CSV table of C-alpha atoms in Angstrom, one decimal:
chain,number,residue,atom,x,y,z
A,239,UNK,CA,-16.9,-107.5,-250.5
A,240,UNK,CA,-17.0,-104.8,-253.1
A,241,UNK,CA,-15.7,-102.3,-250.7
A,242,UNK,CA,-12.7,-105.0,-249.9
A,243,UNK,CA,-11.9,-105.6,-253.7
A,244,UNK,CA,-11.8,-101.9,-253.9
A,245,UNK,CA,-9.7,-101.2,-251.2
A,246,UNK,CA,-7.0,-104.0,-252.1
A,247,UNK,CA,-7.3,-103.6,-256.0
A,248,UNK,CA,-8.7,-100.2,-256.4
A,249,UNK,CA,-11.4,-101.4,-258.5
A,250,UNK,CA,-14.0,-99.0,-259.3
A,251,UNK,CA,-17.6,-100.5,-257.6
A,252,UNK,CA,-21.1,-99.8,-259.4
A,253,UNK,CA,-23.6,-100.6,-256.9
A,254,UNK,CA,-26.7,-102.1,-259.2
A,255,UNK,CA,-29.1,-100.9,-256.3
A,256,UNK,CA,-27.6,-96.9,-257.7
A,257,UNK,CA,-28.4,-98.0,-260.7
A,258,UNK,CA,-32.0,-99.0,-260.1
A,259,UNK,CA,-32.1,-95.3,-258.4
A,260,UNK,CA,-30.9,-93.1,-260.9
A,261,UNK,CA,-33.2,-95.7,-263.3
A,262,UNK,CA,-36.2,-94.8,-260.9
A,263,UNK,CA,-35.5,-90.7,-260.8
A,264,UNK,CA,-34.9,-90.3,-264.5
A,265,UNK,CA,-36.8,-92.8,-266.3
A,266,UNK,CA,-39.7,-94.0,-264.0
A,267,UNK,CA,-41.5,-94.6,-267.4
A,268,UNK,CA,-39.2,-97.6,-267.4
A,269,UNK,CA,-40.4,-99.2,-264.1
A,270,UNK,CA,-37.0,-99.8,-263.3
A,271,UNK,CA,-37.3,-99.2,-259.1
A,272,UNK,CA,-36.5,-100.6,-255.6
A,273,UNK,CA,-38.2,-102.5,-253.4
A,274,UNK,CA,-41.6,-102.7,-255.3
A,275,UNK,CA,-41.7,-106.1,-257.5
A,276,UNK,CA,-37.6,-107.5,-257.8
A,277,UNK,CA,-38.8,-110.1,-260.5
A,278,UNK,CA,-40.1,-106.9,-262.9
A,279,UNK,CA,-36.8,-104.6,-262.2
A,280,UNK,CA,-34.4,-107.3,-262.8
A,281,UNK,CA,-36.3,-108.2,-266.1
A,282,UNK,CA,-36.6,-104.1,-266.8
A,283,UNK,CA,-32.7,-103.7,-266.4
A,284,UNK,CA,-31.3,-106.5,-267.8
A,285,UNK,CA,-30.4,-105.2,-271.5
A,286,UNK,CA,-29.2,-102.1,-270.3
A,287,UNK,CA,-26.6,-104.8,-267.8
A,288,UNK,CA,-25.9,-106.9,-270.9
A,289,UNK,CA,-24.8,-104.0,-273.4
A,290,UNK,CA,-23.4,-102.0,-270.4
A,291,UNK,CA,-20.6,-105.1,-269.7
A,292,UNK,CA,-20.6,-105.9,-273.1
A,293,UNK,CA,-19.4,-102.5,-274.5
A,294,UNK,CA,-17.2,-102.1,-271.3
A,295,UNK,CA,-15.4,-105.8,-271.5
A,296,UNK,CA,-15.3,-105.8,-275.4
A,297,UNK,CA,-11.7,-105.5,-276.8
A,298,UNK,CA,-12.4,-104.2,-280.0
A,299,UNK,CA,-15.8,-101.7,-279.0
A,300,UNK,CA,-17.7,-102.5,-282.1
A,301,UNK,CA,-21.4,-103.2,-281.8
A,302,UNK,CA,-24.2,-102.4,-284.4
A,303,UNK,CA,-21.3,-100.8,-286.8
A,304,UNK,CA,-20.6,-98.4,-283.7
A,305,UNK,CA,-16.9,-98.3,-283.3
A,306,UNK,CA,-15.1,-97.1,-280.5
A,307,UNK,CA,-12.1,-98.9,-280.0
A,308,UNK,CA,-10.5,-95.6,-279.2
A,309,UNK,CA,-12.6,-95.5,-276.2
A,310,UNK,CA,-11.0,-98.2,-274.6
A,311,UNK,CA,-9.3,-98.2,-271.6
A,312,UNK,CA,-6.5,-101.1,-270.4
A,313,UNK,CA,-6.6,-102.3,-267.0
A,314,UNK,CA,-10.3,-100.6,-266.4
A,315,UNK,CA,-11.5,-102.4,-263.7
A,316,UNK,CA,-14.7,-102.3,-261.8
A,317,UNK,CA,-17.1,-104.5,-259.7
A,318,UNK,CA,-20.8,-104.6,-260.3
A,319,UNK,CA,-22.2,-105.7,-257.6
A,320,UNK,CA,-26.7,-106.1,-256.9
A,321,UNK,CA,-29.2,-108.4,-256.6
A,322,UNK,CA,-31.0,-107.6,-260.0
A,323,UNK,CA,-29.4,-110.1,-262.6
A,324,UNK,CA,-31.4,-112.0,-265.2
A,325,UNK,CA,-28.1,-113.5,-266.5
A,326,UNK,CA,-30.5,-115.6,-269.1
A,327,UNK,CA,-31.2,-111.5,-271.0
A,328,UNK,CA,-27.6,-110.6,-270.3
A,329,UNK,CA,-25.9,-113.3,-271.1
A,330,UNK,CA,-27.7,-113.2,-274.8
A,331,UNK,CA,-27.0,-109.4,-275.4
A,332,UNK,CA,-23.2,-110.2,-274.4
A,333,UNK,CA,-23.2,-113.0,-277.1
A,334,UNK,CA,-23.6,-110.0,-279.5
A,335,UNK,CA,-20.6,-108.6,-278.5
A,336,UNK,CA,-19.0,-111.9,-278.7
A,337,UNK,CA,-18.5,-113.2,-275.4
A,338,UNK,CA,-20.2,-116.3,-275.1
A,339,UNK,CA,-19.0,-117.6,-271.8
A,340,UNK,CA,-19.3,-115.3,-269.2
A,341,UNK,CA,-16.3,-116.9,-267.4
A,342,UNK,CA,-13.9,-115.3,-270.3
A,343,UNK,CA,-14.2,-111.7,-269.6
A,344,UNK,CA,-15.2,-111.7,-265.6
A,345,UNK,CA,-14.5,-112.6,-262.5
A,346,UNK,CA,-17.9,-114.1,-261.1
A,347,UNK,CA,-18.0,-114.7,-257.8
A,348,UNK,CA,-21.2,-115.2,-255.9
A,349,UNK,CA,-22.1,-114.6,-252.1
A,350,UNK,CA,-24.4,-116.4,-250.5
A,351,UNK,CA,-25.7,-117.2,-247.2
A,352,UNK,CA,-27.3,-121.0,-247.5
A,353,UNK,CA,-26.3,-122.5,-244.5
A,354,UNK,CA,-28.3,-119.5,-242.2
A,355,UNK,CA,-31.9,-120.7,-240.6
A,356,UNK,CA,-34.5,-117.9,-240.8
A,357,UNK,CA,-34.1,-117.5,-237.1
A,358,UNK,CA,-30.0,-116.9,-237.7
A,359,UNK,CA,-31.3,-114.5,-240.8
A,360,UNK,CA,-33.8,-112.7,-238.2
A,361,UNK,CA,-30.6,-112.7,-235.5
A,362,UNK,CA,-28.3,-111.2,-238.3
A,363,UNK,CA,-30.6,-108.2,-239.2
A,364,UNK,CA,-31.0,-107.2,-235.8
A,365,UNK,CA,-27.4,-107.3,-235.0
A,366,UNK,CA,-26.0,-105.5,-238.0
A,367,UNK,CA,-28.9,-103.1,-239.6
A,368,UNK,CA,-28.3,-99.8,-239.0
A,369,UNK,CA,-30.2,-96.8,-239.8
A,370,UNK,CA,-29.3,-96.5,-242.9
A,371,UNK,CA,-31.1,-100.2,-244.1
A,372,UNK,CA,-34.5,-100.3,-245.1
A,373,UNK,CA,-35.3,-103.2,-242.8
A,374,UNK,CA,-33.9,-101.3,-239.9
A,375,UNK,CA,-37.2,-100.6,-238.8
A,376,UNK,CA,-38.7,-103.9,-239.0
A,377,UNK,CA,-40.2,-105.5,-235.6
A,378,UNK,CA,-39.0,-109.4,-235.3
A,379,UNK,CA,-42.2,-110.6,-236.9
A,380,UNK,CA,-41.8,-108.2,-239.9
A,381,UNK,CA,-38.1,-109.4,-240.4
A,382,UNK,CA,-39.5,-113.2,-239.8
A,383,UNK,CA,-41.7,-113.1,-242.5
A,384,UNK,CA,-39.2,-111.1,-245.2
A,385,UNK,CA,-36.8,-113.6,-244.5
A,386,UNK,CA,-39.4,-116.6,-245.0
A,387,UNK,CA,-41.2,-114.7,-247.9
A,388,UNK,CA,-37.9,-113.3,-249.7
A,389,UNK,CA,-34.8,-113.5,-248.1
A,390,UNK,CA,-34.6,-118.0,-248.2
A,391,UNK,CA,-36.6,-118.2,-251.6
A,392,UNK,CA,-34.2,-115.4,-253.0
A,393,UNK,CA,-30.7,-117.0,-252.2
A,394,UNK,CA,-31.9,-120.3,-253.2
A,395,UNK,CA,-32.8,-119.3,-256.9
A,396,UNK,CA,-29.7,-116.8,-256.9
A,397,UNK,CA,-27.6,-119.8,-256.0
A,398,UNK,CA,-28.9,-122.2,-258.6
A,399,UNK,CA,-28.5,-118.9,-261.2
A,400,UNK,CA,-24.9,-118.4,-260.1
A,401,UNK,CA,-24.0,-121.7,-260.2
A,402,UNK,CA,-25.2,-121.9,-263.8
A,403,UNK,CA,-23.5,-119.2,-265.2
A,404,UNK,CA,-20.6,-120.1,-263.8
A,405,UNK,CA,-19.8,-118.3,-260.8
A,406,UNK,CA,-17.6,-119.2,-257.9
A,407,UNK,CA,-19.6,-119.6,-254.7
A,408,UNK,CA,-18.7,-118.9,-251.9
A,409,UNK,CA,-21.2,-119.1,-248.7
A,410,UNK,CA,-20.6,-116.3,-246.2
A,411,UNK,CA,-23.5,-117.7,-243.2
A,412,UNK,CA,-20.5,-118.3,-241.4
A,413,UNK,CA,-17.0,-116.6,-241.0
A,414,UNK,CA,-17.8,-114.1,-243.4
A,415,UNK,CA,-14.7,-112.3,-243.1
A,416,UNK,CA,-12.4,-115.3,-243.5
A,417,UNK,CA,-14.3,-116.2,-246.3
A,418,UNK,CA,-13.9,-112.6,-247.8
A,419,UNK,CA,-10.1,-113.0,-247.3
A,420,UNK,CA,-9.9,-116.5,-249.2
A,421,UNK,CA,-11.6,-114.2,-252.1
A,422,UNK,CA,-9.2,-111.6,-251.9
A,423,UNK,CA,-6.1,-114.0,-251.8
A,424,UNK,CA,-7.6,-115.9,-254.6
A,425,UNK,CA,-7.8,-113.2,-257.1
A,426,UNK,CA,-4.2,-111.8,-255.8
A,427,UNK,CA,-3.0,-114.7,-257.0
A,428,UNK,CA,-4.6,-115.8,-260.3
């Protein structure tokens, strides 16, 4: 989806999983890293999320007597798109850049896949991994149990997070490129 909202929109896309990266190669003091414990990296990054949107979205650039209003740029768009939200620890540093819905400065839109059974999650990985995903290498057991253990428990507590900061779900277990075109028309035409 990022890559579509780039390619119609040009919007710049920040993937959170680079993020965690560059996090894990510079500052591994921070135990800020992929694939070890999600529940500890998402808690590790979350200010640096909050005051990164907040100083990007904030119209007048002002935070802790810091100003740079001159920095701003019109019309800078980008999508940042991950796993790793605490949107409880961001949405609290935003406040202090005075956004206090999240709704008023960003387009949230949330993907999820709750309609898929663990055997249509196990069926999915096999079809579309590649090489280049760390499950790629998973036998149909492995995959079983990451979609039991993870996958299911994840999506349901990112849905009920989404949903309470306001996001726009949209479930892509089925159709997922129709559904990716409904998102694409929708913003076109608000």
């Amino acid at each position: 989806m990022a890559k579509r909202l780039h390619e119609k929109f040009n919007y710049f896309v920040i993937s959170l999983d680079k993020l965690v990266a560059t996090f894990q190669a510079a500052y591994p003091q921070l135990d800020i890293r992929l694939n070890w414990n999600r529940d500890k990296t998402t808690e590790n990054i979350a200010p640096f999320i909050g005051h990164f949107l907040g100083l990007f979205s904030s119209d007048d650039g002002i935070k802790d007597d810091l100003n740079l209003r001159a920095h701003h740029v019109e019309g800078n768009h980008f999508v940042l798109e991950g796993g790793y939200f605490d949107f409880e620890k961001i949405a609290s540093i935003l406040n202090e850049y005075g956004i206090e819905d999240l709704t008023d400065k960003f387009i949230l839109i949330g993907l999820v896949q709750g309609q898929k059974t663990v055997e249509e999650y196990v069926s999915d990985f096999q079809k579309y991994d590649t090489e280049d995903d760390w499950t790629y290498n998973f036998s149909e057991d492995e995959l079983r149990e990451y979609v039991t253990q993870d996958t299911v428990p994840f999506n349901r507590a990112m849905t009920d997070s989404l949903t309470k900061y306001g996001f726009t779900i949209f479930d892509t277990s089925t159709e997922r490129e129709s559904v990716f075109d409904k998102i694409i028309e929708d913003i076109s035409n608000s």
